[in-house]
CSV table of C-alpha atoms and ligand atoms in Angstrom, one decimal:
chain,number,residue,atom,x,y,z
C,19,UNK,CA,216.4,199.0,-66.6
C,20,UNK,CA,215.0,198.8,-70.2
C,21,UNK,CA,212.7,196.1,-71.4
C,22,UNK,CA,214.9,194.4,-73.1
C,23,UNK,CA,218.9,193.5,-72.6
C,24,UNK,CA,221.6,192.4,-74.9
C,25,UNK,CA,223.5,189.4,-73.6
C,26,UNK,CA,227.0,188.4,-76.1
C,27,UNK,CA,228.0,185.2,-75.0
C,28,UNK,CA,231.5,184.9,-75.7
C,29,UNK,CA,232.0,180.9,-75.8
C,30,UNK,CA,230.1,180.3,-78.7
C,31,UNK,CA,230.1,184.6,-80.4
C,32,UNK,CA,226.0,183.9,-80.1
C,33,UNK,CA,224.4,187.2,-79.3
C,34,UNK,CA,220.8,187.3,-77.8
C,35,UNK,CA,218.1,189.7,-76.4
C,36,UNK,CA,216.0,188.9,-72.6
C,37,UNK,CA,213.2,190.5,-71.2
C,38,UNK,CA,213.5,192.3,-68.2
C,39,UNK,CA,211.3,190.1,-66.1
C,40,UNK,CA,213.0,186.3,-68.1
C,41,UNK,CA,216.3,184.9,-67.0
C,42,UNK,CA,219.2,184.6,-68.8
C,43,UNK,CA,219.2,180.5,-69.6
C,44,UNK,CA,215.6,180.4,-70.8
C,45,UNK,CA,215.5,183.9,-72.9
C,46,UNK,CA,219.2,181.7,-74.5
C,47,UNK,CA,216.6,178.7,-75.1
C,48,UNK,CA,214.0,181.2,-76.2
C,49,UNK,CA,216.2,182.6,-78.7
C,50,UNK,CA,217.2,179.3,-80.0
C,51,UNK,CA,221.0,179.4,-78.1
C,52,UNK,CA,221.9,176.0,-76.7
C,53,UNK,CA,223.0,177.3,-73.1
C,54,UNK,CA,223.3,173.6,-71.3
C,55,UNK,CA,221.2,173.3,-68.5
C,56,UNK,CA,219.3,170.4,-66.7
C,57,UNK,CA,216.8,171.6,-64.1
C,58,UNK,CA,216.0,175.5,-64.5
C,59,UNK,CA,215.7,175.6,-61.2
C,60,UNK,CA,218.6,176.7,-59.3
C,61,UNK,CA,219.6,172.9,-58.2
C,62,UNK,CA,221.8,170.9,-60.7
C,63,UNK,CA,224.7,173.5,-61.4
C,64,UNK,CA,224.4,172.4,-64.9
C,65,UNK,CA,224.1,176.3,-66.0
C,66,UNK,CA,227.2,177.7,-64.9
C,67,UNK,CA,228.5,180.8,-66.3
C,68,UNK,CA,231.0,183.2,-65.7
C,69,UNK,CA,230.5,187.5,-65.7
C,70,UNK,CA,232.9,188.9,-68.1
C,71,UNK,CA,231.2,192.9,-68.2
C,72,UNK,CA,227.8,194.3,-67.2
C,73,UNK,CA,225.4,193.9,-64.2
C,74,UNK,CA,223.2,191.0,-63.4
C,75,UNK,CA,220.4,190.2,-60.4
C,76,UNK,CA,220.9,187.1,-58.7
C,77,UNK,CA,217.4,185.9,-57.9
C,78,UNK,CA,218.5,183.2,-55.5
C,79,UNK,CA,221.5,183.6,-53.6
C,80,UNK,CA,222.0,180.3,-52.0
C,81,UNK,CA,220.9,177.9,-55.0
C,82,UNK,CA,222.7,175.2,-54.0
C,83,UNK,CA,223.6,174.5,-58.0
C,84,UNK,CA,226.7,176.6,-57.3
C,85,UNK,CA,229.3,175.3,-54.7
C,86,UNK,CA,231.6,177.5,-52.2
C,87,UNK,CA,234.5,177.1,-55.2
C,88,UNK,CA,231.9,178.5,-57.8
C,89,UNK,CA,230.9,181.5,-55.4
C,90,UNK,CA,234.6,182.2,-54.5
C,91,UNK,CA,235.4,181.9,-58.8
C,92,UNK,CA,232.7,184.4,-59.4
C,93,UNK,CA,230.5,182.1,-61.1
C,94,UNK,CA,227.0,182.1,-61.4
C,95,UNK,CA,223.7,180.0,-62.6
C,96,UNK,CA,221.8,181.2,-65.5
C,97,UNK,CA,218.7,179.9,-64.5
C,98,UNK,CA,218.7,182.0,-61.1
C,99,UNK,CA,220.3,185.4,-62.9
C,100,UNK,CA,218.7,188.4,-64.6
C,101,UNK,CA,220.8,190.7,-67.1
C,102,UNK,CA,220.1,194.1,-66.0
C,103,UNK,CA,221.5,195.8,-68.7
C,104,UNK,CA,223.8,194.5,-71.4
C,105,UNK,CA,226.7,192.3,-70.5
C,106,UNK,CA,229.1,189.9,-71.8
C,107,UNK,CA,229.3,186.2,-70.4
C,108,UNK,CA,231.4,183.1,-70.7
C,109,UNK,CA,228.6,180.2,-71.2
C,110,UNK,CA,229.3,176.8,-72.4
C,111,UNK,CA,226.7,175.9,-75.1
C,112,UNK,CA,226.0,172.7,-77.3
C,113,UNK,CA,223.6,171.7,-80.3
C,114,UNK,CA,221.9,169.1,-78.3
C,115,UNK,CA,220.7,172.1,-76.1
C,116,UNK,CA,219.3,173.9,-78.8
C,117,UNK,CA,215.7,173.0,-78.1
C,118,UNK,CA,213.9,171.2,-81.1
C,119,UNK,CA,210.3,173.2,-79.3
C,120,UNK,CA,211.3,176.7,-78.5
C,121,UNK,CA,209.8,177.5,-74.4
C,122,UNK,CA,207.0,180.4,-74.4
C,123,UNK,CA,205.1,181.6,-71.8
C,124,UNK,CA,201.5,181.2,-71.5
C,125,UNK,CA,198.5,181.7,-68.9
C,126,UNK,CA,196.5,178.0,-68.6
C,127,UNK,CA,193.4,177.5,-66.5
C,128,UNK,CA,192.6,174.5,-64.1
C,129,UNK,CA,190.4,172.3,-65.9
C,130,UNK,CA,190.3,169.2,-63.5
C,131,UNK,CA,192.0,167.4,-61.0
C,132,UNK,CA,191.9,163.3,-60.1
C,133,UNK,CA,194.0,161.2,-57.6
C,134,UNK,CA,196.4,158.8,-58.6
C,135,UNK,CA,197.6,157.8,-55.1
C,136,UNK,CA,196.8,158.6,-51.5
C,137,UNK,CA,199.9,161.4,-52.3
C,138,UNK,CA,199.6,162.4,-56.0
C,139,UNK,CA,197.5,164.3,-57.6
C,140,UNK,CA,196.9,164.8,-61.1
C,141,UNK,CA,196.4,169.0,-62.4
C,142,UNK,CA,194.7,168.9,-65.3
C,143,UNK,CA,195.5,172.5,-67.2
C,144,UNK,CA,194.5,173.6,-70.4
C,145,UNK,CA,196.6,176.6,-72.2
C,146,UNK,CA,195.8,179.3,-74.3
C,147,UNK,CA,197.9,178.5,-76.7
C,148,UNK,CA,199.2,175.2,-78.2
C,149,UNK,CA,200.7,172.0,-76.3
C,150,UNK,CA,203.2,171.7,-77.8
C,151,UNK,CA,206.1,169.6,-76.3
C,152,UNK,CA,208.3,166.0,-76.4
C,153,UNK,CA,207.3,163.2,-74.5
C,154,UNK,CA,209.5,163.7,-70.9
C,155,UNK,CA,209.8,167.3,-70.9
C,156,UNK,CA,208.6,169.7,-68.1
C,157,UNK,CA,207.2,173.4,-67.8
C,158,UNK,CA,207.8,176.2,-65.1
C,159,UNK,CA,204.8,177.0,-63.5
C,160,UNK,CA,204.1,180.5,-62.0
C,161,UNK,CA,201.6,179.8,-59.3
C,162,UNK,CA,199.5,182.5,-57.2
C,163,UNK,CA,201.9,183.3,-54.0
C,164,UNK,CA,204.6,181.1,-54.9
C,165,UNK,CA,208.0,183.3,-55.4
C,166,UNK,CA,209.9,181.9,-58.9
C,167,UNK,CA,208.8,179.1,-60.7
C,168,UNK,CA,208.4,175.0,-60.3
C,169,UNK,CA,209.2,172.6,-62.7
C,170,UNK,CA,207.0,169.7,-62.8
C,171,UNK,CA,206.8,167.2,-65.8
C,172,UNK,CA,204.0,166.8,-68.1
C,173,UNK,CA,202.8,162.9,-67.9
C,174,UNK,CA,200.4,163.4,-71.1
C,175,UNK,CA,201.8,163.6,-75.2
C,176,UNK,CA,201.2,167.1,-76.9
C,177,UNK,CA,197.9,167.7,-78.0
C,178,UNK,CA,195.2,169.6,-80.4
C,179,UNK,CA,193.3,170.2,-76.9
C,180,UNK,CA,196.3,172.8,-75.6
C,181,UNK,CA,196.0,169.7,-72.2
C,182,UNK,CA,198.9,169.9,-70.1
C,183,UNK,CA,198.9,166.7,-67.2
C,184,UNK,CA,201.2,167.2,-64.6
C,185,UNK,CA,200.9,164.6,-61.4
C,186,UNK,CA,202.4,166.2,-58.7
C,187,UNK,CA,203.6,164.4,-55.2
C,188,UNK,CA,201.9,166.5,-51.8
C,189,UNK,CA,205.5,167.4,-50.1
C,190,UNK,CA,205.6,168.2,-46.5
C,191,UNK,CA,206.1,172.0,-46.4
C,192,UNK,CA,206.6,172.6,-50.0
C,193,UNK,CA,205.8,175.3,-51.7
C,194,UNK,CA,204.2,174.7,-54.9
C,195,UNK,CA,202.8,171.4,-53.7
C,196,UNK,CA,200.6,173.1,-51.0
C,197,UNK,CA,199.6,175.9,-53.7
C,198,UNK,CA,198.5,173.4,-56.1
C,199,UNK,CA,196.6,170.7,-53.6
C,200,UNK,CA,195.3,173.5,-51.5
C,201,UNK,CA,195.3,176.7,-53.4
C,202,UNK,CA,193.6,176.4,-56.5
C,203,UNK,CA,190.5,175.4,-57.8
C,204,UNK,CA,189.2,174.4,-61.0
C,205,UNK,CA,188.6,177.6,-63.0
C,206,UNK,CA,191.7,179.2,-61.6
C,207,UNK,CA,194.5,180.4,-64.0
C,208,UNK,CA,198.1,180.1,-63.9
C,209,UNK,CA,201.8,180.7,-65.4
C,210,UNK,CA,202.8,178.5,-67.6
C,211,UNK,CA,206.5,178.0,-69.3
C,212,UNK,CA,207.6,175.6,-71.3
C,213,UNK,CA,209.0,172.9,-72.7
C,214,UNK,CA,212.4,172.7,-71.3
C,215,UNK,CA,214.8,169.4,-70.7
C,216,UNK,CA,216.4,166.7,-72.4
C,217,UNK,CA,214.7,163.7,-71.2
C,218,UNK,CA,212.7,163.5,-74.1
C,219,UNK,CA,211.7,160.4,-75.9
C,220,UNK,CA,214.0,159.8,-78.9
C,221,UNK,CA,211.9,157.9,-82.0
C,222,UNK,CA,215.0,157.2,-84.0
C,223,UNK,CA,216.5,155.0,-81.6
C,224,UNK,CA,216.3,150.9,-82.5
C,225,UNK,CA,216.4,149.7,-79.2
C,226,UNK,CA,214.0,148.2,-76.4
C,227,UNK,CA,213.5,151.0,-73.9
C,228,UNK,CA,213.8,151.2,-70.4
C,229,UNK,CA,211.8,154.0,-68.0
C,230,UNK,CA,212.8,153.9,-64.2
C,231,UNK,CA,210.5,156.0,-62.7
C,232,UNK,CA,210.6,157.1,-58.7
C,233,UNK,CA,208.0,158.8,-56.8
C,234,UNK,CA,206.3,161.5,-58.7
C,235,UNK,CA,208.9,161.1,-61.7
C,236,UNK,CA,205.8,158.8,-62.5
C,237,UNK,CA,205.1,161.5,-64.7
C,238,UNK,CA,207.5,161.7,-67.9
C,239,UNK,CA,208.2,158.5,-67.8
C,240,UNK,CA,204.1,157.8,-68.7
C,241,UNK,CA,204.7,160.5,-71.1
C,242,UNK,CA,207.1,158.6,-72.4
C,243,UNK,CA,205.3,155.5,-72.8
C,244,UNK,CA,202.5,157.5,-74.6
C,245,UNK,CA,204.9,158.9,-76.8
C,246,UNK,CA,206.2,155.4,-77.5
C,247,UNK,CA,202.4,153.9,-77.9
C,248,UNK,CA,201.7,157.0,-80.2
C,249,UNK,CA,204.3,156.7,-82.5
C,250,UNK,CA,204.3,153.2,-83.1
C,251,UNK,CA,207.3,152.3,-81.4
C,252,UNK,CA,206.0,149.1,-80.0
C,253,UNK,CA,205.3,147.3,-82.8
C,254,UNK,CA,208.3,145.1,-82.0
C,255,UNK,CA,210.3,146.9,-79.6
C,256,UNK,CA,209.4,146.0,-75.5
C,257,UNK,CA,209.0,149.0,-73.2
C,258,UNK,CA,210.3,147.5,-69.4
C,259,UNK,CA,208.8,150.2,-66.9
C,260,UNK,CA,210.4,149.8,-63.3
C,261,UNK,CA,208.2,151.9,-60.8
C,262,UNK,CA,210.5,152.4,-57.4
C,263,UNK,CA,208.1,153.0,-54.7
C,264,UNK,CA,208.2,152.8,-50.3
C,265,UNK,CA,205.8,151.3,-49.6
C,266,UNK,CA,203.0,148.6,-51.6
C,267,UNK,CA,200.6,151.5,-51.0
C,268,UNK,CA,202.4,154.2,-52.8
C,269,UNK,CA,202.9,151.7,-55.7
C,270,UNK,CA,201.6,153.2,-59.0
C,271,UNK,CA,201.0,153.2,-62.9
C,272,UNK,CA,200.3,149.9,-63.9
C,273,UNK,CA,196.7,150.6,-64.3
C,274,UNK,CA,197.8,153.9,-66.9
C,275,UNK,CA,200.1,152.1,-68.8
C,276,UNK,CA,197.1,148.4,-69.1
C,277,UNK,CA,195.0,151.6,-70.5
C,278,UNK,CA,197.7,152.1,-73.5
C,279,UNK,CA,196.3,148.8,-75.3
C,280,UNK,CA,200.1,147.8,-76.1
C,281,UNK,CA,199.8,144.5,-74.1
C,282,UNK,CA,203.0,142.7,-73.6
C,283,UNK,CA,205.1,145.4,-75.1
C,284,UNK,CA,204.9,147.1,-72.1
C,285,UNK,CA,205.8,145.2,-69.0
C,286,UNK,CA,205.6,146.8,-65.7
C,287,UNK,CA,207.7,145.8,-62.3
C,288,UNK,CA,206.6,147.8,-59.6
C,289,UNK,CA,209.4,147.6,-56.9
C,290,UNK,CA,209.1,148.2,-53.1
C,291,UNK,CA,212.0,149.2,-50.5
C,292,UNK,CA,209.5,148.7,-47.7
C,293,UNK,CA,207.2,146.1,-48.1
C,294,UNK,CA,205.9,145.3,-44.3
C,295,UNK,CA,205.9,142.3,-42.8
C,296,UNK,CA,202.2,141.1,-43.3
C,297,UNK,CA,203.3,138.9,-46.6
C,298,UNK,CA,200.7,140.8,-48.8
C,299,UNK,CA,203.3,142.2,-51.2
C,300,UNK,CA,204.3,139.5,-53.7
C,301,UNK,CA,206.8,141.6,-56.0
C,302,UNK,CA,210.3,142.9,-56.4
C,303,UNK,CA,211.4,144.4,-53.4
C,304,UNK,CA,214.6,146.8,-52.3
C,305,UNK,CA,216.1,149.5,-54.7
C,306,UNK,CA,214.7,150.0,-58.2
C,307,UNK,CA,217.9,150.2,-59.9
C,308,UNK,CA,219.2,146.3,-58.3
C,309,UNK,CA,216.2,145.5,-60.6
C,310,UNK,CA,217.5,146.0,-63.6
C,311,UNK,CA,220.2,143.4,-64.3
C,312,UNK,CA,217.9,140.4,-62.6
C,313,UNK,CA,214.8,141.7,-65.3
C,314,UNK,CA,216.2,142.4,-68.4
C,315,UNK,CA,217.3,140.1,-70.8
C,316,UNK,CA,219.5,141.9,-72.8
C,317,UNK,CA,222.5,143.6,-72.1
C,318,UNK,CA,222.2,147.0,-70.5
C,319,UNK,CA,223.9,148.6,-73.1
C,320,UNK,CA,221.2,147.1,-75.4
C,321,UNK,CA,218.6,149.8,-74.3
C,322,UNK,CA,217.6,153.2,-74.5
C,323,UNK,CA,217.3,154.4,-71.0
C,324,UNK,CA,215.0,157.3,-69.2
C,325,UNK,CA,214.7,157.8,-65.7
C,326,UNK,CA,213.2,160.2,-63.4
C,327,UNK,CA,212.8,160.3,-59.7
C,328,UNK,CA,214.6,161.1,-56.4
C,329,UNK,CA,218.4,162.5,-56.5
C,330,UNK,CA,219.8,158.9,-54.7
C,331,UNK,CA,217.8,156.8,-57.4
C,332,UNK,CA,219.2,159.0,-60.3
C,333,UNK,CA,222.5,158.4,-59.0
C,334,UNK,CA,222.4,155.3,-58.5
C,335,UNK,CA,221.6,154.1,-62.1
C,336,UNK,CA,224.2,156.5,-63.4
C,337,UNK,CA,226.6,154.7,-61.7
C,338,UNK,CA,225.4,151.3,-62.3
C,339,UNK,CA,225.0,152.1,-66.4
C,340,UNK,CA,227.9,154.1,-66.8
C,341,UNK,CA,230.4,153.2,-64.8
C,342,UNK,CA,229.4,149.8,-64.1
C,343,UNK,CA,227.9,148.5,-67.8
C,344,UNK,CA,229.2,151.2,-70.0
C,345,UNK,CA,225.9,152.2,-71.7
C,346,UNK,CA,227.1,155.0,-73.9
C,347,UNK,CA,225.6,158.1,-72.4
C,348,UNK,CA,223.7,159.1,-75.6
C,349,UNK,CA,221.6,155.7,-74.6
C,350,UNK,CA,220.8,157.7,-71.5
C,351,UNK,CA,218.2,160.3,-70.6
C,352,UNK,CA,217.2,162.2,-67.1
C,353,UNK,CA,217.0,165.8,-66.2
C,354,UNK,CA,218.5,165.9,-62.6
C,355,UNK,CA,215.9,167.5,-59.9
C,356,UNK,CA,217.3,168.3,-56.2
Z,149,FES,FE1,220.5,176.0,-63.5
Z,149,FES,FE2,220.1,173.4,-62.9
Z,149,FES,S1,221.0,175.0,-61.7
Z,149,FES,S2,219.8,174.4,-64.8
């Protein structure tokens, strides 16, 4: 296999090179080529192509992005596939994948680490070349003994430091988690690949913003507020941040987004599904996404959403904007994770 192979999409006629060791949806984004896509990691099916000629490596089988019908069709996931020589495919591209920050690859060392909660962590990296990236996007990280790459959102703004923040929840038996809590050590270098998605924060739009955040998808939707803070978008807009948690322990963020200085143009309602039964928790309680209507005072279709967090909660507020409030779907921003 050379270095290099020629991939000729023929959807869109676009005609683009990949490196032997890239796959075929991020050399596309590489070369500018809007191949759609959601999580670059084998899991959303959003990268669906079809094999007209040539050979490709499949680098994870099973992804469950592709169903029993997409198997059965001959289709395939860019994300998880290698060109190994040239070939033609059938891709669906659009401009709003075109990414406005092409992704390149960079080593980053471990410059510090701090706890945010008795589960997440904050990794602390620094790159060796520029930060450069939109509020709510994520990079692929190549970490020591960890086969493929994790995505894992930055929770900082881009910088002049080349800091990337990325708070990452301990998971029981996974992977990447257990490399990056127990693995590495300050000093230590790793992979890093990025920007990608299309949760990013969008500074035209007029309206109040909403950020639903679950779990560790803490993360872009702080970098999201930043962004917000940064680029004076709060002057008389409101920012409502809904934080879903389990438990009043695992609550987080409020004491982040005080630090911002925006005072009341930020308002935080942490939410718990399990609040116990000694009386201790005073706030919202149940799903994060039955929140919404009760707190906000507008309309929903009033607001720009983001939202980032467990598959159920992303769901969930699809439904409930979409279907059941008819926010137009440009108002509406996530990057689906499984
Ligand atoms: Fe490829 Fe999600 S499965 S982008």
């Amino acid at each position: 296999m050379s270095d290099q192979a020629t991939i000729t999409n023929r959807k869109d006629g676009s005609v683009f090179a990949q490196a032997a060791d890239d796959s075929i949806l991020r050399a596309a984004l590489r070369a500018g080529v809007g191949l759609a896509y959601e999580c670059n990691s084998g899991g959303c099916g959003g990268c669906k192509f079809e094999l007209l000629e040539g050979e490709i490596d499949t680098l994870w089988p099973d992804a469950p992005g592709l169903t029993e019908r997409d198997r059965r069709r001959g289709r395939h996931l860019a994300c998880q596939c290698r060109a190994c020589g040239p070939i033609t495919i059938a891709a669906p591209t659009a401009a709003e994948y075109v990414p406005l920050l092409a992704p390149r690859r960079q080593s980053a060392q471990l410059a510090m680490l701090r706890d945010i909660t008795h589960d997440i962590r904050e990794f602390r990296f620094v790159s060796d070349g520029p930060a450069d990236f939109l509020p709510g996007q994520y990079a692929m990280l190549e970490l020591p003994g960890v086969t493929g790459s994790r995505a894992y959102s930055m929770a900082n703004t881009p910088n002049e430091q080349r800091e990337w923040h990325f708070q990452v929840r301990r998971v029981p038996h996974g992977q990447g988690s257990h490399v990056l809590f127990d693995g590495l050590a300050v000093g230590d270098r790793i992979g890093l690949d990025g920007p990608y998605g299309m949760a990013w924060l969008r500074t035209a739009s007029p309206r109040d913003i909403v950020c639903v955040a679950g779990g560790s998808g803490l993360a872009p939707m702080l970098s999201i507020a930043r962004g917000a803070v940064e680029a004076g978008l709060l002057g008389k807009r409101t920012l409502h941040f809904f934080y879903g948690a389990r438990t009043p322990r695992d609550v987080c963020g409020g004491d982040l987004l005080a630090k911002l200085g925006a005072g009341e143009r930020i308002r935080f309602i942490p939410v718990v599904s399990l609040p116990g039964d000694d009386g201790a928790w005073r706030g919202a309680t149940g799903y994060v996404h039955d929140q919404l209507l009760p707190q906000l005072p507008e309309r929903l279709a009033d607001y720009e959403f983001y939202f980032a967090g467990p598959p159920p909660m992303t769901s969930a507020l699809q439904e409930l904007l979409m279907v059941g409030h008819q926010v137009p779907f440009e108002q509406i921003h996530f990057d689906r994770f499984f």
